[in-house]
Amino acid sequence: MNQQAQLLTRPSHRSFFSYLFTALFLLTLVDSWQRTGIDLRVFFEAKGRDALWKFLTGMFPPDLSWNFLSLMLRPTLETIQISFWGTVIAVMIGFPLGLLGTNTLIVRGILNEAELQGAPVRRGLRYLVYLLARGILSLFRCIPEFVWAFMFVRAVGLGPFPGVLAIGVAYGGMLGKVYSEIFEGVNYRPLEALQSIGANKLQIFFYGWFPQALPNFVSYTLYRWECAVRASAILGLVGAGGLGQQIEISMRMFNFNEVLTILIILFLMVAGVDYLSAKVRALL
Amino acid sequence: MSYLQRQYRLEAVRKVFGRRQVALDGVDMGIQRGERVALIGPSGAGKTTLFRLLNCTLRPSSGKLWINGEDIETLHGKRLRQARLRIGTIYQQHNLVPRLRVIHNVLAGQLGRWSTFWSLSSLAKPHDVEVARKALSQVGIPDKIFERTDELSGGQQQRVAIARVLVQNPEVILADEPVSSVDPTLASTIVRLLIDISESTRKTLVVSLHSVDLALAYFPRVIGVKHGRAAFDLAPDKISDAMLEDLYAGSIRENDTQEAASEPTSPIAYPSIS
């Protein structure tokens, strides 16, 4: 009964706000159109059309000469290696910080109840650790990997190493946040049982927590690795090695057919990683 | 000092969740070493909360709780974990780790004695395989040792949980509704198994049951719990039908399979369209 009455009052209650938000949404669309300088005429005017045409036709046929392909071999390998080590570092950063940022492991819930009841100082300290871990993780991920790469190029010089660091730090932030969410989403009854045996937090984690979280943990990490492959191809644009650097060079020399070749390589690479991670996920 | 022989001593124990959800409202009781006690009472009476206090998962909001003469207020860190190691708990269900193999769930009974490193290496290559095999033989399923736990039936999983307690080898066995998710014949088998274990190894046994018949048939002492208090605490032959009726008055006696959902569900959570 109660529920029904609420349902009846809701639409009229909502109508004013729905008009308001529709108006705001339209306003946002219009204003953003103007300020971002979207101008579709470019595609129809002679000048814009010529430039586009030159770029597109310039791409064909792609440069598949052995000469160029063999030149691309090293940067391609480098891109995969950057993404690989970048992800490894991201896991090394994200895993421990994600653990400390897991509310139910550090502060709240049945696994902290007995230890923290009537101990406000200890609870406060734990909460501080939790907030600190969360803070570091958000700092790491709110700065785009591109900007991290810029900074690391300044700090450690040109080459693939700053690319590895950039992916490691930015993706560490993303992984850590999602890890903590995965860890918070498990079933706590087995964990309570392990605690009641006298297991410590780490033992509870490895016997009860991690086994439950494993499938999500692996599949999200692999997904991030796929993203890292794309990202590490782009990071070259700021001088952090890999295929990105080659795209930049070819673009600057107006060798659009080489650009297409690199894009094809990128496509194959990402598809390959996709396939590989799908295979691994199917094993779980 | 009579409380030294006591396994448990509770004085005016209250447990309040949030501001005013009173789960336990002044419990006084003593349980001797080696004693076998059954708890009965309607769901929501506070039995599960009582078990969580008895196995040191929660602490009382007020009142005193001694385990083996030790005030649990004074226990923290390693000493708290050691106190927990001496108390084995069997739950209704869902207390095993489903993705682990049976052997790891059974050997988890050792975690309170193992170092963190030793327990980690056991996940790679199980230590004490023979200990686990022996415990599983005692509960009648030695052949399941290397299977994945979530592939066993509910009754088999409950046996695994008992095998884990055997490996833990505690002074006290607490069992919170251990048989409410298995069929009646299996239920009395499992209760008898628990009693055998407590008799042969002189362990204290506290079991909550919602089958009154099982409680009255197998336990020399039965405590009725209602509204977070002990309504009666008697030998089974002194418990009258009127007392039982009073205990369950105003609540529906759950049947043997239904209590799986332990959280109370709101009847208007998902209103139908009609």
Coordinates of C-alpha atoms in Angstrom, one line a residue:
Chain A
M1 CA 0.0 0.0 0.0
N2 CA 2.6 2.4 1.1
Q3 CA 4.7 1.6 -1.9
Q4 CA 1.9 2.2 -4.3
A5 CA 1.1 5.6 -2.9
Q6 CA 4.8 6.6 -3.3
L7 CA 4.8 5.4 -6.9
L8 CA 1.8 7.6 -7.7
T9 CA 3.3 10.8 -6.2
R10 CA 6.7 10.3 -7.8
P11 CA 6.1 11.4 -11.5
S12 CA 4.6 14.8 -10.6
H13 CA 7.3 15.3 -8.1
R14 CA 9.9 14.6 -10.7
S15 CA 8.5 16.6 -13.6
F16 CA 9.9 19.9 -12.7
F17 CA 13.4 18.5 -12.3
S18 CA 13.2 16.5 -15.5
Y19 CA 12.4 19.7 -17.4
L20 CA 15.2 21.5 -15.7
F21 CA 17.7 18.8 -16.4
T22 CA 16.6 18.4 -20.0
A23 CA 17.1 22.2 -20.5
L24 CA 20.5 22.1 -18.8
F25 CA 21.5 19.1 -20.9
L26 CA 20.5 20.9 -24.2
L27 CA 22.3 24.0 -23.1
T28 CA 25.4 22.0 -22.4
L29 CA 25.3 20.4 -25.8
V30 CA 25.0 23.7 -27.6
D31 CA 27.6 25.6 -25.6
S32 CA 30.1 22.7 -25.9
W33 CA 29.5 22.6 -29.7
Q34 CA 30.5 26.3 -29.9
R35 CA 33.4 26.3 -27.5
T36 CA 35.0 23.2 -28.9
G37 CA 34.8 24.6 -32.4
I38 CA 33.0 21.7 -34.0
D39 CA 32.6 22.8 -37.6
L40 CA 31.3 20.2 -40.0
R41 CA 31.7 22.5 -43.0
V42 CA 35.4 21.5 -43.0
F43 CA 34.4 18.3 -44.7
F44 CA 32.5 20.0 -47.5
E45 CA 34.7 23.1 -48.3
A46 CA 37.3 22.6 -51.0
K47 CA 40.3 23.3 -48.8
G48 CA 39.4 20.9 -46.0
R49 CA 38.3 18.2 -48.5
D50 CA 41.6 18.4 -50.3
A51 CA 43.6 18.0 -47.1
L52 CA 41.5 15.1 -46.0
W53 CA 41.8 13.5 -49.5
K54 CA 45.5 13.9 -49.6
F55 CA 45.9 12.3 -46.2
L56 CA 43.6 9.4 -47.0
T57 CA 45.0 8.6 -50.4
G58 CA 48.5 9.2 -49.1
M59 CA 47.9 6.2 -46.8
F60 CA 47.4 3.9 -49.7
P61 CA 49.0 1.6 -50.5
P62 CA 50.5 0.9 -47.0
D63 CA 54.2 0.6 -47.1
L64 CA 54.7 -3.1 -46.8
S65 CA 58.3 -3.2 -48.1
W66 CA 60.6 -5.5 -46.1
N67 CA 62.8 -2.5 -45.6
F68 CA 60.2 -0.6 -43.6
L69 CA 58.7 -3.6 -41.9
S70 CA 62.1 -4.8 -40.6
L71 CA 62.6 -1.3 -39.3
M72 CA 59.3 -1.5 -37.4
L73 CA 60.2 -4.8 -35.8
R74 CA 62.1 -3.3 -32.9
P75 CA 59.6 -0.6 -32.0
T76 CA 56.8 -3.1 -32.1
L77 CA 58.5 -5.4 -29.7
E78 CA 59.4 -2.4 -27.6
T79 CA 55.8 -1.4 -27.4
I80 CA 54.7 -4.8 -26.1
Q81 CA 57.6 -4.9 -23.7
I82 CA 56.7 -1.4 -22.4
S83 CA 53.1 -2.5 -21.9
F84 CA 54.2 -5.7 -20.2
W85 CA 56.6 -4.2 -17.7
G86 CA 54.3 -1.3 -17.2
T87 CA 51.5 -3.6 -16.2
V88 CA 53.8 -5.6 -13.9
I89 CA 54.8 -2.4 -12.1
A90 CA 51.2 -1.4 -12.0
V91 CA 50.3 -4.6 -10.2
M92 CA 53.2 -4.2 -7.8
I93 CA 51.9 -0.7 -7.0
G94 CA 48.1 -1.5 -7.2
F95 CA 48.1 -4.7 -5.2
P96 CA 49.5 -3.5 -1.8
L97 CA 47.8 -0.1 -2.1
G98 CA 44.5 -1.8 -3.1
L99 CA 44.8 -4.0 0.0
L100 CA 45.4 -1.0 2.3
G101 CA 42.5 0.7 0.6
T102 CA 40.1 -2.1 1.2
N103 CA 37.8 -0.8 3.9
T104 CA 36.6 -4.2 5.2
L105 CA 40.2 -5.4 5.6
I106 CA 41.5 -2.4 7.4
V107 CA 38.8 -0.6 9.3
R108 CA 35.2 -1.8 9.1
G109 CA 33.2 -5.0 9.3
I110 CA 33.3 -8.4 11.1
L111 CA 37.0 -8.9 10.6
N112 CA 37.9 -5.7 12.6
E113 CA 35.1 -5.6 15.1
A114 CA 36.8 -7.5 17.9
E115 CA 40.1 -5.8 17.4
L116 CA 38.9 -2.3 17.2
Q117 CA 35.9 -2.1 19.5
G118 CA 36.8 0.3 22.4
A119 CA 40.1 1.2 20.8
P120 CA 39.4 4.6 19.1
V121 CA 43.1 5.5 18.7
R122 CA 43.9 2.3 16.8
R123 CA 40.7 2.7 14.7
G124 CA 41.8 6.2 13.9
L125 CA 45.2 5.1 12.8
R126 CA 43.8 2.4 10.7
Y127 CA 41.4 4.8 9.1
L128 CA 44.3 7.1 8.4
V129 CA 46.2 4.4 6.6
Y130 CA 43.1 3.6 4.6
L131 CA 42.6 7.2 3.6
L132 CA 46.3 7.6 2.7
A133 CA 46.2 4.5 0.4
R134 CA 43.0 5.7 -1.3
G135 CA 44.5 9.2 -1.7
I136 CA 47.7 7.9 -3.3
L137 CA 45.7 5.8 -5.6
S138 CA 43.5 8.6 -6.8
L139 CA 46.5 10.9 -7.2
F140 CA 48.2 8.2 -9.4
R141 CA 45.2 7.7 -11.6
C142 CA 43.8 11.2 -11.9
I143 CA 47.0 12.3 -13.8
P144 CA 46.8 10.8 -17.3
E145 CA 49.6 8.4 -18.3
F146 CA 50.5 10.9 -21.1
V147 CA 51.3 13.5 -18.5
W148 CA 53.2 11.0 -16.4
A149 CA 55.2 10.1 -19.5
F150 CA 56.0 13.8 -20.1
M151 CA 57.3 14.1 -16.5
F152 CA 59.3 10.9 -16.6
V153 CA 60.9 11.8 -19.9
R154 CA 62.1 15.0 -18.2
A155 CA 63.3 13.0 -15.1
V156 CA 65.0 9.9 -16.7
G157 CA 65.5 10.9 -20.3
L158 CA 64.1 9.8 -23.6
G159 CA 63.4 6.1 -24.4
P160 CA 61.1 3.3 -23.4
F161 CA 61.9 3.5 -19.7
P162 CA 59.8 6.6 -18.9
G163 CA 57.0 4.9 -20.8
V164 CA 57.2 1.9 -18.5
L165 CA 57.1 4.1 -15.5
A166 CA 54.2 6.2 -16.8
I167 CA 52.1 3.1 -17.4
G168 CA 53.1 1.6 -14.1
V169 CA 52.1 4.6 -12.0
A170 CA 48.9 5.6 -13.8
Y171 CA 47.7 2.1 -14.2
G172 CA 48.8 1.2 -10.7
G173 CA 46.3 3.8 -9.5
M174 CA 43.5 2.4 -11.6
L175 CA 44.3 -1.3 -10.7
G176 CA 44.5 -0.5 -7.0
K177 CA 41.1 1.1 -6.9
V178 CA 39.4 -1.7 -8.8
Y179 CA 41.3 -4.3 -6.7
S180 CA 39.9 -2.8 -3.5
E181 CA 36.4 -2.9 -4.9
I182 CA 36.9 -6.6 -6.0
F183 CA 38.2 -7.4 -2.5
E184 CA 35.2 -5.7 -0.9
G185 CA 32.7 -7.6 -2.9
V186 CA 33.5 -11.2 -1.6
N187 CA 31.5 -13.4 0.7
Y188 CA 32.5 -12.7 4.2
R189 CA 31.2 -15.9 5.9
P190 CA 34.2 -18.0 4.9
L191 CA 36.5 -15.2 6.1
E192 CA 34.7 -15.0 9.5
A193 CA 35.2 -18.7 9.8
L194 CA 38.9 -18.5 9.1
Q195 CA 39.2 -15.6 11.6
S196 CA 37.5 -17.7 14.3
I197 CA 40.2 -20.4 13.8
G198 CA 42.8 -17.9 14.9
A199 CA 44.1 -17.0 11.5
N200 CA 45.8 -13.6 11.1
K201 CA 44.8 -11.1 8.5
L202 CA 47.3 -12.2 5.9
Q203 CA 46.3 -15.8 6.3
I204 CA 42.7 -14.9 6.0
F205 CA 43.6 -13.0 2.9
F206 CA 45.4 -15.8 1.1
Y207 CA 43.1 -18.6 2.2
G208 CA 39.7 -16.9 1.9
W209 CA 39.9 -13.6 0.3
F210 CA 42.2 -14.0 -2.7
P211 CA 40.8 -17.3 -3.9
Q212 CA 37.3 -15.7 -4.1
A213 CA 38.6 -12.6 -5.8
L214 CA 40.9 -14.4 -8.2
P215 CA 38.7 -14.6 -11.4
N216 CA 37.8 -10.9 -11.3
F217 CA 41.4 -10.0 -10.3
V218 CA 42.9 -11.8 -13.3
S219 CA 40.4 -10.7 -15.8
Y220 CA 40.6 -7.0 -14.8
T221 CA 44.4 -7.1 -14.8
L222 CA 44.4 -8.6 -18.3
Y223 CA 42.0 -6.0 -19.5
R224 CA 44.3 -3.3 -18.2
W225 CA 47.2 -4.9 -20.0
E226 CA 45.2 -4.6 -23.3
C227 CA 44.7 -0.9 -22.5
A228 CA 48.4 -0.7 -21.7
V229 CA 49.3 -1.9 -25.2
R230 CA 47.3 0.8 -26.8
A231 CA 48.7 3.4 -24.4
S232 CA 52.3 2.4 -24.8
A233 CA 51.9 2.8 -28.6
I234 CA 50.8 6.4 -28.0
L235 CA 53.3 7.3 -25.3
G236 CA 56.0 7.4 -28.0
L237 CA 54.6 10.7 -29.1
V238 CA 56.2 12.4 -26.1
G239 CA 59.4 10.6 -26.7
A240 CA 58.8 7.5 -24.6
G241 CA 59.8 4.9 -27.2
G242 CA 57.8 2.3 -29.0
L243 CA 55.6 2.6 -32.1
G244 CA 54.3 6.0 -31.1
Q245 CA 57.7 7.6 -31.8
Q246 CA 57.6 6.0 -35.3
I247 CA 54.1 7.4 -36.0
E248 CA 55.3 10.8 -35.0
I249 CA 58.3 10.6 -37.3
S250 CA 56.3 9.3 -40.3
M251 CA 53.6 12.0 -39.7
R252 CA 56.1 14.7 -39.7
M253 CA 57.7 13.5 -42.9
F254 CA 54.2 13.2 -44.6
N255 CA 54.8 9.5 -45.2
F256 CA 51.1 8.6 -44.6
N257 CA 51.6 5.2 -46.2
E258 CA 54.0 4.3 -43.3
V259 CA 51.4 5.6 -40.8
L260 CA 48.8 3.1 -42.2
T261 CA 51.3 0.3 -41.9
I262 CA 51.9 1.2 -38.2
L263 CA 48.2 1.4 -37.6
I264 CA 47.8 -2.1 -39.1
I265 CA 50.6 -3.4 -36.9
L266 CA 48.8 -1.8 -33.9
F267 CA 45.5 -3.4 -34.8
L268 CA 47.1 -6.8 -35.1
M269 CA 48.9 -6.4 -31.8
V270 CA 45.8 -5.3 -29.9
A271 CA 43.7 -8.1 -31.5
G272 CA 46.4 -10.6 -30.5
V273 CA 46.5 -9.4 -26.9
D274 CA 42.7 -9.5 -26.8
Y275 CA 42.7 -13.1 -28.0
L276 CA 45.4 -14.2 -25.6
S277 CA 43.6 -12.7 -22.6
A278 CA 40.3 -14.2 -23.6
K279 CA 42.0 -17.6 -23.7
V280 CA 43.4 -17.1 -20.2
R281 CA 40.1 -15.9 -18.8
A282 CA 38.4 -19.0 -20.3
L283 CA 40.8 -21.1 -18.2
L284 CA 39.5 -19.7 -14.9
Chain B
M1 CA 37.9 -19.9 42.5
S2 CA 35.2 -21.9 40.8
Y3 CA 35.3 -20.0 37.5
L4 CA 38.7 -21.5 36.7
Q5 CA 37.1 -24.8 35.8
R6 CA 34.5 -23.0 33.8
Q7 CA 34.9 -22.9 30.0
Y8 CA 32.7 -19.8 29.8
R9 CA 31.3 -17.4 32.3
L10 CA 29.0 -14.6 31.2
E11 CA 27.7 -11.8 33.4
A12 CA 25.0 -9.4 32.3
V13 CA 26.3 -9.6 28.7
R14 CA 24.7 -7.1 26.3
K15 CA 25.3 -6.7 22.6
V16 CA 23.8 -3.7 20.9
F17 CA 24.3 -3.0 17.2
G18 CA 24.1 0.5 15.9
R19 CA 22.3 2.7 18.5
R20 CA 19.4 0.5 19.6
Q21 CA 19.3 -2.8 17.9
V22 CA 19.6 -5.0 21.0
A23 CA 20.7 -8.5 20.1
L24 CA 21.6 -9.7 23.6
D25 CA 20.0 -8.1 26.6
G26 CA 21.7 -9.3 29.7
V27 CA 22.8 -12.9 29.4
D28 CA 24.2 -14.6 32.6
M29 CA 25.4 -18.2 32.2
G30 CA 28.3 -20.5 33.0
I31 CA 29.4 -23.5 30.9
Q32 CA 31.6 -26.1 32.5
R33 CA 34.5 -27.8 30.7
G34 CA 33.3 -30.9 28.8
E35 CA 29.7 -29.9 29.1
R36 CA 27.3 -30.4 26.2
V37 CA 24.7 -27.7 25.8
A38 CA 22.0 -27.1 23.2
L39 CA 20.5 -23.6 22.5
I40 CA 17.1 -23.4 21.1
G41 CA 14.8 -20.5 20.4
P42 CA 13.1 -18.5 17.6
S43 CA 15.3 -17.0 14.8
G44 CA 16.3 -13.5 15.7
A45 CA 16.5 -14.4 19.4
G46 CA 20.3 -13.7 19.5
K47 CA 21.8 -17.2 19.2
T48 CA 24.1 -16.3 16.4
T49 CA 25.3 -13.1 18.1
L50 CA 25.9 -15.2 21.3
F51 CA 28.0 -17.6 19.2
R52 CA 30.0 -14.7 17.8
L53 CA 30.7 -13.5 21.3
L54 CA 31.7 -17.0 22.5
N55 CA 34.2 -17.5 19.6
C56 CA 35.7 -14.0 20.0
T57 CA 34.4 -12.6 16.7
L58 CA 32.6 -9.9 18.6
R59 CA 33.0 -8.3 22.0
P60 CA 30.1 -7.5 24.4
S61 CA 28.8 -3.9 24.4
S62 CA 28.6 -4.2 28.2
G63 CA 28.9 -7.0 30.8
K64 CA 31.7 -9.5 31.3
L65 CA 32.8 -12.6 29.4
W66 CA 35.4 -14.9 30.6
I67 CA 36.8 -17.8 28.6
N68 CA 38.8 -20.2 30.7
G69 CA 39.0 -17.6 33.4
E70 CA 40.4 -15.0 31.0
D71 CA 38.5 -11.8 30.6
I72 CA 38.2 -11.3 26.8
E73 CA 38.4 -7.6 27.2
T74 CA 42.1 -8.0 27.9
L75 CA 42.8 -10.1 24.8
H76 CA 44.2 -8.4 21.7
G77 CA 46.4 -9.3 18.7
K78 CA 48.3 -12.5 19.1
R79 CA 46.6 -13.5 22.4
L80 CA 43.2 -12.9 20.9
R81 CA 44.1 -15.2 18.0
Q82 CA 45.4 -17.9 20.4
A83 CA 42.2 -17.7 22.3
R84 CA 40.3 -18.2 19.1
L85 CA 42.5 -21.2 18.2
R86 CA 41.1 -23.0 21.2
I87 CA 37.5 -22.5 20.1
G88 CA 36.3 -24.3 17.0
T89 CA 33.2 -23.1 15.2
I90 CA 30.9 -24.9 12.7
Y91 CA 28.4 -22.7 10.9
Q92 CA 25.1 -23.3 9.2
Q93 CA 26.7 -23.1 5.7
H94 CA 28.9 -21.0 3.5
N95 CA 31.8 -21.1 5.8
L96 CA 34.2 -22.9 3.6
V97 CA 36.1 -21.3 0.8
P98 CA 34.4 -22.6 -2.3
R99 CA 37.2 -22.3 -4.9
L100 CA 39.8 -24.0 -2.7
R101 CA 40.3 -27.8 -2.7
V102 CA 38.9 -29.7 0.2
I103 CA 42.4 -30.4 1.7
H104 CA 43.1 -26.6 2.0
N105 CA 39.8 -26.0 3.7
V106 CA 40.6 -28.8 6.1
L107 CA 44.2 -27.8 6.8
A108 CA 42.9 -24.2 7.4
G109 CA 42.3 -25.6 10.9
Q110 CA 46.0 -25.3 11.4
L111 CA 46.2 -21.6 10.5
G112 CA 46.3 -20.5 14.1
R113 CA 49.4 -22.6 14.6
W114 CA 51.1 -22.0 11.3
S115 CA 53.3 -19.1 10.4
T116 CA 52.1 -16.9 7.6
F117 CA 54.8 -18.2 5.3
W118 CA 54.2 -21.8 6.2
S119 CA 50.5 -21.5 5.5
L120 CA 51.2 -19.8 2.1
S121 CA 53.6 -22.6 1.0
S122 CA 50.9 -25.1 2.0
L123 CA 48.7 -23.6 -0.7
A124 CA 51.3 -24.5 -3.3
K125 CA 52.0 -28.0 -1.9
P126 CA 49.9 -29.1 1.0
H127 CA 51.7 -29.9 4.3
D128 CA 50.2 -32.5 6.7
V129 CA 48.3 -34.4 4.0
E130 CA 48.0 -37.3 6.4
V131 CA 46.4 -35.2 9.1
A132 CA 43.8 -34.0 6.7
R133 CA 43.2 -37.5 5.4
K134 CA 42.7 -38.8 8.9
A135 CA 40.2 -36.1 9.8
L136 CA 38.3 -36.7 6.6
S137 CA 38.2 -40.4 7.3
Q138 CA 36.7 -39.6 10.7
V139 CA 33.8 -37.8 9.1
G140 CA 33.5 -40.4 6.4
I141 CA 34.7 -38.8 3.2
P142 CA 38.4 -39.5 2.8
D143 CA 38.1 -39.9 -0.9
K144 CA 37.1 -36.2 -1.4
I145 CA 40.4 -34.9 -0.2
F146 CA 41.6 -33.4 -3.5
E147 CA 38.3 -32.3 -4.9
R148 CA 37.2 -28.7 -5.2
T149 CA 35.0 -27.8 -2.3
D150 CA 32.2 -26.2 -4.3
E151 CA 31.7 -29.5 -6.1
L152 CA 30.6 -31.3 -2.9
S153 CA 27.0 -31.5 -1.7
G154 CA 25.7 -29.5 1.3
G155 CA 26.0 -32.5 3.7
Q156 CA 29.5 -33.3 2.5
Q157 CA 30.6 -29.7 2.9
Q158 CA 29.3 -29.8 6.5
R159 CA 31.5 -32.8 7.0
V160 CA 34.5 -30.9 5.6
A161 CA 33.7 -28.1 8.1
I162 CA 33.7 -30.7 10.9
A163 CA 37.0 -32.2 9.6
R164 CA 38.5 -28.7 9.8
V165 CA 37.5 -28.4 13.4
L166 CA 39.1 -31.9 14.1
V167 CA 42.3 -30.6 12.6
Q168 CA 42.1 -27.4 14.7
N169 CA 41.6 -29.7 17.7
P170 CA 40.1 -27.0 20.0
E171 CA 38.9 -27.2 23.6
V172 CA 35.4 -26.1 22.7
I173 CA 33.3 -26.8 19.7
L174 CA 30.6 -24.3 18.9
A175 CA 28.1 -25.2 16.2
D176 CA 25.6 -22.6 15.1
E177 CA 22.7 -24.3 13.3
P178 CA 25.0 -27.0 11.9
V179 CA 22.2 -29.1 10.4
S180 CA 19.6 -26.6 9.3
S181 CA 20.6 -27.0 5.6
V182 CA 20.7 -30.8 5.5
D183 CA 17.8 -33.3 5.5
P184 CA 16.5 -34.7 8.9
T185 CA 18.2 -38.1 8.8
L186 CA 21.6 -36.5 8.0
A187 CA 20.9 -33.9 10.7
S188 CA 20.8 -36.5 13.5
T189 CA 23.8 -38.2 12.0
I190 CA 25.8 -35.0 12.1
V191 CA 24.6 -34.1 15.6
R192 CA 25.6 -37.6 16.8
L193 CA 29.0 -37.2 15.1
L194 CA 29.6 -33.9 17.0
I195 CA 28.6 -35.6 20.3
D196 CA 30.9 -38.5 19.7
I197 CA 33.8 -36.1 19.0
S198 CA 33.1 -34.2 22.2
E199 CA 32.8 -37.3 24.3
S200 CA 35.9 -39.1 23.0
T201 CA 38.1 -36.0 23.2
R202 CA 36.4 -34.4 26.3
K203 CA 35.6 -31.2 24.4
T204 CA 33.0 -28.7 25.5
L205 CA 30.1 -28.6 22.9
V206 CA 27.6 -25.8 22.4
V207 CA 25.1 -26.3 19.6
S208 CA 22.2 -24.2 18.5
L209 CA 19.4 -26.1 16.9
H210 CA 16.0 -25.2 15.7
S211 CA 15.0 -28.8 15.8
V212 CA 13.7 -29.0 19.4
D213 CA 13.5 -32.8 19.2
L214 CA 17.2 -33.1 18.4
A215 CA 18.1 -30.8 21.3
L216 CA 15.9 -32.7 23.8
A217 CA 17.0 -36.1 22.6
Y218 CA 20.8 -35.6 22.6
F219 CA 21.7 -32.9 25.1
P220 CA 21.8 -33.1 28.9
R221 CA 21.3 -29.3 29.2
V222 CA 19.1 -27.2 27.0
I223 CA 18.9 -23.4 27.1
G224 CA 16.0 -21.5 25.6
V225 CA 16.9 -18.1 24.1
K226 CA 14.3 -15.4 23.5
H227 CA 14.6 -11.7 23.0
G228 CA 18.3 -11.8 23.7
R229 CA 17.9 -13.5 27.1
A230 CA 17.9 -17.0 28.5
A231 CA 14.3 -17.9 29.0
F232 CA 15.1 -21.2 30.6
D233 CA 18.2 -23.3 31.3
L234 CA 17.3 -26.9 32.3
A235 CA 17.7 -30.6 31.8
P236 CA 15.5 -31.8 28.9
D237 CA 13.2 -33.8 31.2
K238 CA 12.4 -30.7 33.2
I239 CA 11.3 -28.8 30.1
S240 CA 7.5 -28.7 29.6
D241 CA 5.5 -28.3 26.5
A242 CA 4.2 -25.0 27.9
M243 CA 7.7 -23.7 28.2
L244 CA 8.4 -24.6 24.6
E245 CA 5.2 -23.0 23.4
D246 CA 6.0 -19.9 25.3
L247 CA 9.5 -19.8 23.8
Y248 CA 8.2 -19.9 20.3
A249 CA 5.1 -17.8 20.9
G250 CA 4.7 -15.0 18.5
S251 CA 7.1 -16.5 16.0
I252 CA 6.7 -19.0 13.2
R253 CA 8.7 -22.2 13.8
E254 CA 10.9 -22.5 10.8
N255 CA 10.9 -25.8 9.0
D256 CA 14.2 -27.6 8.6
T257 CA 15.3 -26.3 5.2
Q258 CA 14.2 -22.7 5.2
E259 CA 16.5 -20.8 7.3
A260 CA 19.2 -20.5 4.7
A261 CA 18.5 -16.8 4.3
S262 CA 19.7 -15.5 7.7
E263 CA 19.1 -11.9 7.0
P264 CA 15.4 -10.9 7.5
T265 CA 14.0 -10.0 4.2
S266 CA 11.4 -7.3 3.9
P267 CA 8.1 -8.5 2.5
I268 CA 7.7 -5.3 0.5
A269 CA 11.2 -5.2 -1.0
Y270 CA 10.0 -6.1 -4.4
P271 CA 6.3 -5.2 -4.7
S272 CA 4.5 -6.9 -7.6
I273 CA 3.0 -4.8 -10.3
S274 CA -0.5 -5.9 -9.6

